[in-house]
Amino acid sequence: QVQLVESGGGLVQPGGSMRLSCTASGSTFTFFSMGWYRQPPEKQRELVATITSGGATTYADSVRGRFTISRGNVRNTVHLQMNSLEPEDTAVYYCNADPNPFEDDDTWGQGTQVTVSS
């Protein structure tokens, strides 16, 4: 089975930056898309950013211009560069991989806590 291994996360001051990384292990194919979702305290999970195998990106309005998603040189890896972080960005961030957009077959990472606070 495919597993998503996440790295990054932690405590960062407002205005600071943080980089999240995710690598899919156990896969023998390129995912249609990979991305990041987050779940703030007391809120439901929401999309942050996605990137397709062709390089097309999607961003939530709340992070556009501050966050950048990119694919790594290693197969089935994705990074999320987060700049100008705000307390509202505090959430558990989950990596996502979607092999087929027409099937319910997404794989999720374990989640990593990002806390933006002084």
PDB file of C-alpha atoms in Angstrom:
ATOM      1  CA  GLN A   1       0.000   0.000   0.000  1.00  0.00           C
ATOM      2  CA  VAL A   2       1.049   3.557  -0.640  1.00  0.00           C
ATOM      3  CA  GLN A   3       2.150   5.544   2.375  1.00  0.00           C
ATOM      4  CA  LEU A   4       2.761   9.262   2.578  1.00  0.00           C
ATOM      5  CA  VAL A   5       5.654  10.370   4.735  1.00  0.00           C
ATOM      6  CA  GLU A   6       5.540  13.984   5.833  1.00  0.00           C
ATOM      7  CA  SER A   7       8.259  16.156   7.272  1.00  0.00           C
ATOM      8  CA  GLY A   8       8.286  19.673   8.595  1.00  0.00           C
ATOM      9  CA  GLY A   9       5.814  21.371  10.819  1.00  0.00           C
ATOM     10  CA  GLY A  10       6.264  22.732  14.286  1.00  0.00           C
ATOM     11  CA  LEU A  11       6.132  26.119  15.943  1.00  0.00           C
ATOM     12  CA  VAL A  12       6.834  29.282  13.978  1.00  0.00           C
ATOM     13  CA  GLN A  13       6.412  32.966  14.743  1.00  0.00           C
ATOM     14  CA  PRO A  14       3.914  35.114  12.858  1.00  0.00           C
ATOM     15  CA  GLY A  15       5.499  36.386   9.675  1.00  0.00           C
ATOM     16  CA  GLY A  16       7.881  33.467   9.573  1.00  0.00           C
ATOM     17  CA  SER A  17       8.296  30.690   7.047  1.00  0.00           C
ATOM     18  CA  MET A  18       8.085  26.942   7.078  1.00  0.00           C
ATOM     19  CA  ARG A  19       8.526  24.219   4.485  1.00  0.00           C
ATOM     20  CA  LEU A  20       6.567  20.994   4.467  1.00  0.00           C
ATOM     21  CA  SER A  21       7.578  17.969   2.437  1.00  0.00           C
ATOM     22  CA  CYS A  22       5.800  14.779   1.529  1.00  0.00           C
ATOM     23  CA  THR A  23       7.047  11.637  -0.164  1.00  0.00           C
ATOM     24  CA  ALA A  24       4.945   8.714  -1.305  1.00  0.00           C
ATOM     25  CA  SER A  25       6.473   5.316  -0.664  1.00  0.00           C
ATOM     26  CA  GLY A  26       5.411   1.999  -2.085  1.00  0.00           C
ATOM     27  CA  SER A  27       4.113   3.502  -5.302  1.00  0.00           C
ATOM     28  CA  THR A  28       4.987   2.395  -8.799  1.00  0.00           C
ATOM     29  CA  PHE A  29       3.210   5.119 -10.698  1.00  0.00           C
ATOM     30  CA  THR A  30       2.902   8.869 -10.855  1.00  0.00           C
ATOM     31  CA  PHE A  31      -0.099  10.290  -9.046  1.00  0.00           C
ATOM     32  CA  PHE A  32      -2.517  12.424 -10.993  1.00  0.00           C
ATOM     33  CA  SER A  33      -2.193  15.042  -8.291  1.00  0.00           C
ATOM     34  CA  MET A  34      -0.720  15.627  -4.875  1.00  0.00           C
ATOM     35  CA  GLY A  35      -1.519  18.338  -2.432  1.00  0.00           C
ATOM     36  CA  TRP A  36      -1.948  19.663   1.040  1.00  0.00           C
ATOM     37  CA  TYR A  37      -5.043  20.036   3.160  1.00  0.00           C
ATOM     38  CA  ARG A  38      -5.354  21.397   6.659  1.00  0.00           C
ATOM     39  CA  GLN A  39      -7.710  21.211   9.584  1.00  0.00           C
ATOM     40  CA  PRO A  40      -7.696  24.210  11.910  1.00  0.00           C
ATOM     41  CA  PRO A  41      -8.894  23.746  15.489  1.00  0.00           C
ATOM     42  CA  GLU A  42     -12.646  23.283  15.671  1.00  0.00           C
ATOM     43  CA  LYS A  43     -12.977  23.414  11.892  1.00  0.00           C
ATOM     44  CA  GLN A  44     -13.332  20.901   9.097  1.00  0.00           C
ATOM     45  CA  ARG A  45     -10.538  19.923   6.775  1.00  0.00           C
ATOM     46  CA  GLU A  46      -9.969  22.302   3.896  1.00  0.00           C
ATOM     47  CA  LEU A  47      -7.915  22.375   0.743  1.00  0.00           C
ATOM     48  CA  VAL A  48      -4.686  24.361   0.853  1.00  0.00           C
ATOM     49  CA  ALA A  49      -2.985  23.649  -2.451  1.00  0.00           C
ATOM     50  CA  THR A  50      -2.728  20.946  -5.082  1.00  0.00           C
ATOM     51  CA  ILE A  51      -0.499  20.237  -8.033  1.00  0.00           C
ATOM     52  CA  THR A  52      -1.128  17.854 -10.914  1.00  0.00           C
ATOM     53  CA  SER A  53       1.382  15.684 -12.702  1.00  0.00           C
ATOM     54  CA  GLY A  54       1.323  18.284 -15.444  1.00  0.00           C
ATOM     55  CA  GLY A  55       2.242  21.065 -13.051  1.00  0.00           C
ATOM     56  CA  ALA A  56      -1.108  22.814 -12.775  1.00  0.00           C
ATOM     57  CA  THR A  57      -1.617  24.301  -9.316  1.00  0.00           C
ATOM     58  CA  THR A  58      -4.602  25.250  -7.219  1.00  0.00           C
ATOM     59  CA  TYR A  59      -4.558  27.402  -4.095  1.00  0.00           C
ATOM     60  CA  ALA A  60      -7.059  28.343  -1.484  1.00  0.00           C
ATOM     61  CA  ASP A  61      -7.791  32.058  -1.521  1.00  0.00           C
ATOM     62  CA  SER A  62      -6.514  32.363   2.026  1.00  0.00           C
ATOM     63  CA  VAL A  63      -3.000  31.222   1.103  1.00  0.00           C
ATOM     64  CA  ARG A  64      -2.587  32.410  -2.463  1.00  0.00           C
ATOM     65  CA  GLY A  65       0.477  34.611  -2.767  1.00  0.00           C
ATOM     66  CA  ARG A  66       1.964  33.316   0.476  1.00  0.00           C
ATOM     67  CA  PHE A  67       2.188  29.562  -0.077  1.00  0.00           C
ATOM     68  CA  THR A  68       3.830  27.769  -2.980  1.00  0.00           C
ATOM     69  CA  ILE A  69       3.352  24.118  -3.824  1.00  0.00           C
ATOM     70  CA  SER A  70       5.874  22.318  -5.985  1.00  0.00           C
ATOM     71  CA  ARG A  71       6.910  18.863  -7.053  1.00  0.00           C
ATOM     72  CA  GLY A  72      10.324  17.620  -6.015  1.00  0.00           C
ATOM     73  CA  ASN A  73      12.917  15.990  -8.201  1.00  0.00           C
ATOM     74  CA  VAL A  74      12.268  12.680  -6.486  1.00  0.00           C
ATOM     75  CA  ARG A  75       9.326  10.807  -7.929  1.00  0.00           C
ATOM     76  CA  ASN A  76       6.036  11.415  -6.150  1.00  0.00           C
ATOM     77  CA  THR A  77       7.265  14.105  -3.810  1.00  0.00           C
ATOM     78  CA  VAL A  78       5.678  17.428  -3.081  1.00  0.00           C
ATOM     79  CA  HIS A  79       6.675  20.481  -1.075  1.00  0.00           C
ATOM     80  CA  LEU A  80       4.737  23.330   0.436  1.00  0.00           C
ATOM     81  CA  GLN A  81       6.655  26.527   1.066  1.00  0.00           C
ATOM     82  CA  MET A  82       4.739  28.680   3.510  1.00  0.00           C
ATOM     83  CA  ASN A  83       5.721  32.317   3.892  1.00  0.00           C
ATOM     84  CA  SER A  84       4.265  35.217   5.847  1.00  0.00           C
ATOM     85  CA  LEU A  85       2.567  32.807   8.192  1.00  0.00           C
ATOM     86  CA  GLU A  86      -0.328  34.037  10.271  1.00  0.00           C
ATOM     87  CA  PRO A  87      -1.954  32.655  13.415  1.00  0.00           C
ATOM     88  CA  GLU A  88      -4.916  31.699  11.239  1.00  0.00           C
ATOM     89  CA  ASP A  89      -2.648  29.229   9.443  1.00  0.00           C
ATOM     90  CA  THR A  90      -2.413  27.148  12.602  1.00  0.00           C
ATOM     91  CA  ALA A  91      -3.720  23.695  11.776  1.00  0.00           C
ATOM     92  CA  VAL A  92      -2.873  20.074  11.245  1.00  0.00           C
ATOM     93  CA  TYR A  93      -1.596  19.799   7.699  1.00  0.00           C
ATOM     94  CA  TYR A  94      -2.212  16.613   5.733  1.00  0.00           C
ATOM     95  CA  CYS A  95      -0.482  15.443   2.583  1.00  0.00           C
ATOM     96  CA  ASN A  96      -2.736  13.989  -0.077  1.00  0.00           C
ATOM     97  CA  ALA A  97      -2.101  11.869  -3.144  1.00  0.00           C
ATOM     98  CA  ASP A  98      -4.715  11.104  -5.761  1.00  0.00           C
ATOM     99  CA  PRO A  99      -3.869   8.355  -8.262  1.00  0.00           C
ATOM    100  CA  ASN A 100      -7.074   8.680 -10.241  1.00  0.00           C
ATOM    101  CA  PRO A 101      -9.346  11.732 -10.204  1.00  0.00           C
ATOM    102  CA  PHE A 102     -12.318   9.598 -11.232  1.00  0.00           C
ATOM    103  CA  GLU A 103     -12.104   7.193  -8.300  1.00  0.00           C
ATOM    104  CA  ASP A 104     -12.264   7.512  -4.537  1.00  0.00           C
ATOM    105  CA  ASP A 105      -8.735   6.281  -3.959  1.00  0.00           C
ATOM    106  CA  ASP A 106      -6.936   9.128  -2.229  1.00  0.00           C
ATOM    107  CA  THR A 107      -4.138   8.413   0.212  1.00  0.00           C
ATOM    108  CA  TRP A 108      -3.560  10.649   3.212  1.00  0.00           C
ATOM    109  CA  GLY A 109      -0.560  11.323   5.387  1.00  0.00           C
ATOM    110  CA  GLN A 110      -0.611  11.150   9.151  1.00  0.00           C
ATOM    111  CA  GLY A 111      -0.717  14.913   9.501  1.00  0.00           C
ATOM    112  CA  THR A 112       1.767  17.369  10.920  1.00  0.00           C
ATOM    113  CA  GLN A 113       0.989  20.176  13.335  1.00  0.00           C
ATOM    114  CA  VAL A 114       1.799  23.720  12.282  1.00  0.00           C
ATOM    115  CA  THR A 115       1.438  26.304  15.014  1.00  0.00           C
ATOM    116  CA  VAL A 116       1.899  29.992  14.275  1.00  0.00           C
ATOM    117  CA  SER A 117       2.299  31.849  17.532  1.00  0.00           C
ATOM    118  CA  SER A 118       4.622  34.114  19.466  1.00  0.00           C
TER     119      SER A 118
END
